């Protein structure tokens, strides 16, 4: 039954109680930021997440439509990468503690033997690699941009 609802529908259903709900249930998101906020902004992150997701968004709806029975894609990208031009460099970034399996990136790398395909696994990160280790993530993104620039596509 839960696969029929977009993830943030719970936030919308909770209405004005959603920020409290987020603080209690998603400490992995809210806690890491609220612990470094000044007291007067202590709940700013949960309020921000609520207000960003209180209305049904087109992106969330589209993302949900691309999934099949939970977090699995209906049309996995790994099956389509053979059509990508070999001159296009790719960098995949995974968190070692994420539920997201890095095997797709490795499969794509194996299927592109004549192309630049780089896999980065951030040991200190979970699914939200951009915030779990933002300094290392930003370094990886900058290196990927330099790689893209050097390939002159």
mmCIF file of C-alpha atoms in Angstrom:
data_model
loop_
_atom_site.group_PDB
_atom_site.id
_atom_site.type_symbol
_atom_site.label_atom_id
_atom_site.label_comp_id
_atom_site.label_asym_id
_atom_site.label_seq_id
_atom_site.Cartn_x
_atom_site.Cartn_y
_atom_site.Cartn_z
ATOM 1 C CA UNK A 1 0.000 0.000 0.000
ATOM 2 C CA UNK A 2 2.851 2.437 0.783
ATOM 3 C CA UNK A 3 4.326 2.085 -2.711
ATOM 4 C CA UNK A 4 1.264 3.846 -4.121
ATOM 5 C CA UNK A 5 2.025 7.086 -2.280
ATOM 6 C CA UNK A 6 4.884 9.535 -2.933
ATOM 7 C CA UNK A 7 7.298 9.773 0.018
ATOM 8 C CA UNK A 8 6.360 13.304 1.082
ATOM 9 C CA UNK A 9 2.618 12.592 1.083
ATOM 10 C CA UNK A 10 3.118 11.747 4.774
ATOM 11 C CA UNK A 11 4.487 15.250 5.359
ATOM 12 C CA UNK A 12 1.490 16.777 3.613
ATOM 13 C CA UNK A 13 -0.931 14.581 5.572
ATOM 14 C CA UNK A 14 0.645 15.651 8.874
ATOM 15 C CA UNK A 15 -0.140 19.275 8.066
ATOM 16 C CA UNK A 16 1.225 21.784 10.581
ATOM 17 C CA UNK A 17 2.402 18.902 12.809
ATOM 18 C CA UNK A 18 4.848 17.821 10.080
ATOM 19 C CA UNK A 19 7.900 19.728 11.432
ATOM 20 C CA UNK A 20 7.493 17.966 14.792
ATOM 21 C CA UNK A 21 6.944 14.654 12.992
ATOM 22 C CA UNK A 22 10.142 15.203 10.978
ATOM 23 C CA UNK A 23 12.170 16.056 14.089
ATOM 24 C CA UNK A 24 11.001 12.852 15.797
ATOM 25 C CA UNK A 25 11.218 10.420 12.857
ATOM 26 C CA UNK A 26 14.018 11.715 10.611
ATOM 27 C CA UNK A 27 16.800 12.605 13.011
ATOM 28 C CA UNK A 28 19.251 11.489 10.312
ATOM 29 C CA UNK A 29 18.221 14.517 8.260
ATOM 30 C CA UNK A 30 17.099 17.094 10.789
ATOM 31 C CA UNK A 31 19.426 16.293 13.686
ATOM 32 C CA UNK A 32 22.693 16.792 11.858
ATOM 33 C CA UNK A 33 21.737 20.344 10.940
ATOM 34 C CA UNK A 34 19.728 21.445 13.962
ATOM 35 C CA UNK A 35 22.569 20.539 16.295
ATOM 36 C CA UNK A 36 24.739 23.258 14.725
ATOM 37 C CA UNK A 37 22.043 25.924 14.430
ATOM 38 C CA UNK A 38 21.788 28.805 16.917
ATOM 39 C CA UNK A 39 18.905 28.375 19.379
ATOM 40 C CA UNK A 40 16.658 30.875 17.617
ATOM 41 C CA UNK A 41 16.920 28.774 14.417
ATOM 42 C CA UNK A 42 16.848 25.376 16.142
ATOM 43 C CA UNK A 43 13.813 24.144 14.200
ATOM 44 C CA UNK A 44 14.563 25.906 10.916
ATOM 45 C CA UNK A 45 15.526 22.730 9.050
ATOM 46 C CA UNK A 46 12.339 20.815 9.868
ATOM 47 C CA UNK A 47 10.278 23.910 9.023
ATOM 48 C CA UNK A 48 12.185 24.304 5.755
ATOM 49 C CA UNK A 49 11.631 20.664 4.754
ATOM 50 C CA UNK A 50 7.947 20.973 5.610
ATOM 51 C CA UNK A 51 7.431 24.146 3.591
ATOM 52 C CA UNK A 52 9.367 22.784 0.614
ATOM 53 C CA UNK A 53 7.188 19.677 0.542
ATOM 54 C CA UNK A 54 3.806 20.769 1.887
ATOM 55 C CA UNK A 55 2.419 21.165 -1.618
ATOM 56 C CA UNK A 56 2.472 18.293 -4.098
ATOM 57 C CA UNK A 57 5.407 18.906 -6.386
ATOM 58 C CA UNK A 58 5.761 17.942 -10.013
ATOM 59 C CA UNK A 59 9.273 16.564 -9.440
ATOM 60 C CA UNK A 60 8.157 14.282 -6.624
ATOM 61 C CA UNK A 61 5.211 13.054 -8.691
ATOM 62 C CA UNK A 62 7.456 12.373 -11.702
ATOM 63 C CA UNK A 63 10.076 10.632 -9.559
ATOM 64 C CA UNK A 64 7.418 8.414 -7.969
ATOM 65 C CA UNK A 65 6.069 7.476 -11.421
ATOM 66 C CA UNK A 66 9.539 6.284 -12.468
ATOM 67 C CA UNK A 67 9.746 3.797 -9.600
ATOM 68 C CA UNK A 68 8.431 0.263 -9.417
ATOM 69 C CA UNK A 69 7.323 -1.156 -6.057
ATOM 70 C CA UNK A 70 9.384 1.097 -3.847
ATOM 71 C CA UNK A 71 12.874 2.389 -4.592
ATOM 72 C CA UNK A 72 13.504 0.247 -7.683
ATOM 73 C CA UNK A 73 13.401 1.898 -11.101
ATOM 74 C CA UNK A 74 10.972 0.729 -13.767
ATOM 75 C CA UNK A 75 13.613 1.262 -16.433
ATOM 76 C CA UNK A 76 17.090 0.976 -14.837
ATOM 77 C CA UNK A 77 19.708 3.323 -16.234
ATOM 78 C CA UNK A 78 22.253 0.503 -16.415
ATOM 79 C CA UNK A 79 20.178 -1.100 -19.181
ATOM 80 C CA UNK A 80 20.290 2.103 -21.252
ATOM 81 C CA UNK A 81 23.912 3.185 -20.814
ATOM 82 C CA UNK A 82 25.077 1.144 -23.789
ATOM 83 C CA UNK A 83 23.509 3.886 -25.934
ATOM 84 C CA UNK A 84 25.569 6.652 -24.333
ATOM 85 C CA UNK A 85 28.389 7.912 -26.524
ATOM 86 C CA UNK A 86 31.735 6.508 -25.372
ATOM 87 C CA UNK A 87 33.351 9.990 -25.304
ATOM 88 C CA UNK A 88 31.149 11.072 -22.392
ATOM 89 C CA UNK A 89 32.954 10.589 -19.065
ATOM 90 C CA UNK A 90 30.904 9.408 -16.095
ATOM 91 C CA UNK A 91 31.482 9.635 -12.367
ATOM 92 C CA UNK A 92 29.213 7.811 -9.926
ATOM 93 C CA UNK A 93 29.253 8.834 -6.260
ATOM 94 C CA UNK A 94 27.932 6.480 -3.583
ATOM 95 C CA UNK A 95 27.858 6.545 0.185
ATOM 96 C CA UNK A 96 29.268 3.366 1.737
ATOM 97 C CA UNK A 97 26.462 3.370 4.329
ATOM 98 C CA UNK A 98 23.659 3.949 1.814
ATOM 99 C CA UNK A 99 20.832 1.572 1.047
ATOM 100 C CA UNK A 100 21.536 2.372 -2.620
ATOM 101 C CA UNK A 101 23.525 -0.428 -4.206
ATOM 102 C CA UNK A 102 26.671 0.612 -6.102
ATOM 103 C CA UNK A 103 26.465 -2.450 -8.345
ATOM 104 C CA UNK A 104 24.716 -0.448 -11.093
ATOM 105 C CA UNK A 105 27.681 1.910 -11.344
ATOM 106 C CA UNK A 106 30.087 -1.016 -11.421
ATOM 107 C CA UNK A 107 27.973 -2.752 -14.075
ATOM 108 C CA UNK A 108 27.985 0.384 -16.218
ATOM 109 C CA UNK A 109 31.757 0.699 -15.792
ATOM 110 C CA UNK A 110 32.234 -2.927 -16.908
ATOM 111 C CA UNK A 111 30.030 -2.317 -19.960
ATOM 112 C CA UNK A 112 32.042 0.774 -21.013
ATOM 113 C CA UNK A 113 35.594 -0.602 -21.337
ATOM 114 C CA UNK A 114 36.686 2.129 -23.788
ATOM 115 C CA UNK A 115 35.188 5.007 -21.793
ATOM 116 C CA UNK A 116 36.059 6.954 -18.693
ATOM 117 C CA UNK A 117 33.745 5.671 -15.957
ATOM 118 C CA UNK A 118 34.813 6.420 -12.413
ATOM 119 C CA UNK A 119 33.225 5.107 -9.210
ATOM 120 C CA UNK A 120 33.657 7.016 -5.944
ATOM 121 C CA UNK A 121 32.466 5.506 -2.668
ATOM 122 C CA UNK A 122 32.517 7.883 0.284
ATOM 123 C CA UNK A 123 33.146 5.725 3.346
ATOM 124 C CA UNK A 124 31.806 8.274 5.821
ATOM 125 C CA UNK A 125 28.530 8.860 3.937
ATOM 126 C CA UNK A 126 25.114 7.303 3.708
ATOM 127 C CA UNK A 127 22.522 7.979 1.002
ATOM 128 C CA UNK A 128 22.824 11.758 1.265
ATOM 129 C CA UNK A 129 26.454 11.947 0.179
ATOM 130 C CA UNK A 130 26.172 15.681 -0.517
ATOM 131 C CA UNK A 131 25.537 16.455 3.156
ATOM 132 C CA UNK A 132 27.106 13.494 4.966
ATOM 133 C CA UNK A 133 30.582 14.521 3.818
ATOM 134 C CA UNK A 134 30.075 17.752 1.933
ATOM 135 C CA UNK A 135 33.756 18.647 1.604
ATOM 136 C CA UNK A 136 34.737 15.335 0.025
ATOM 137 C CA UNK A 137 31.587 15.328 -2.115
ATOM 138 C CA UNK A 138 32.336 18.825 -3.445
ATOM 139 C CA UNK A 139 35.920 17.773 -4.222
ATOM 140 C CA UNK A 140 34.646 14.760 -6.184
ATOM 141 C CA UNK A 141 32.166 16.914 -8.123
ATOM 142 C CA UNK A 142 34.871 19.463 -8.978
ATOM 143 C CA UNK A 143 37.168 16.655 -10.162
ATOM 144 C CA UNK A 144 34.339 15.219 -12.284
ATOM 145 C CA UNK A 145 33.810 18.660 -13.839
ATOM 146 C CA UNK A 146 37.528 18.944 -14.611
ATOM 147 C CA UNK A 147 37.420 15.493 -16.208
ATOM 148 C CA UNK A 148 34.422 16.503 -18.315
ATOM 149 C CA UNK A 149 36.154 19.710 -19.377
ATOM 150 C CA UNK A 150 39.345 17.845 -20.335
ATOM 151 C CA UNK A 151 37.382 15.463 -22.600
ATOM 152 C CA UNK A 152 36.153 18.423 -24.718
ATOM 153 C CA UNK A 153 32.886 16.837 -25.760
#
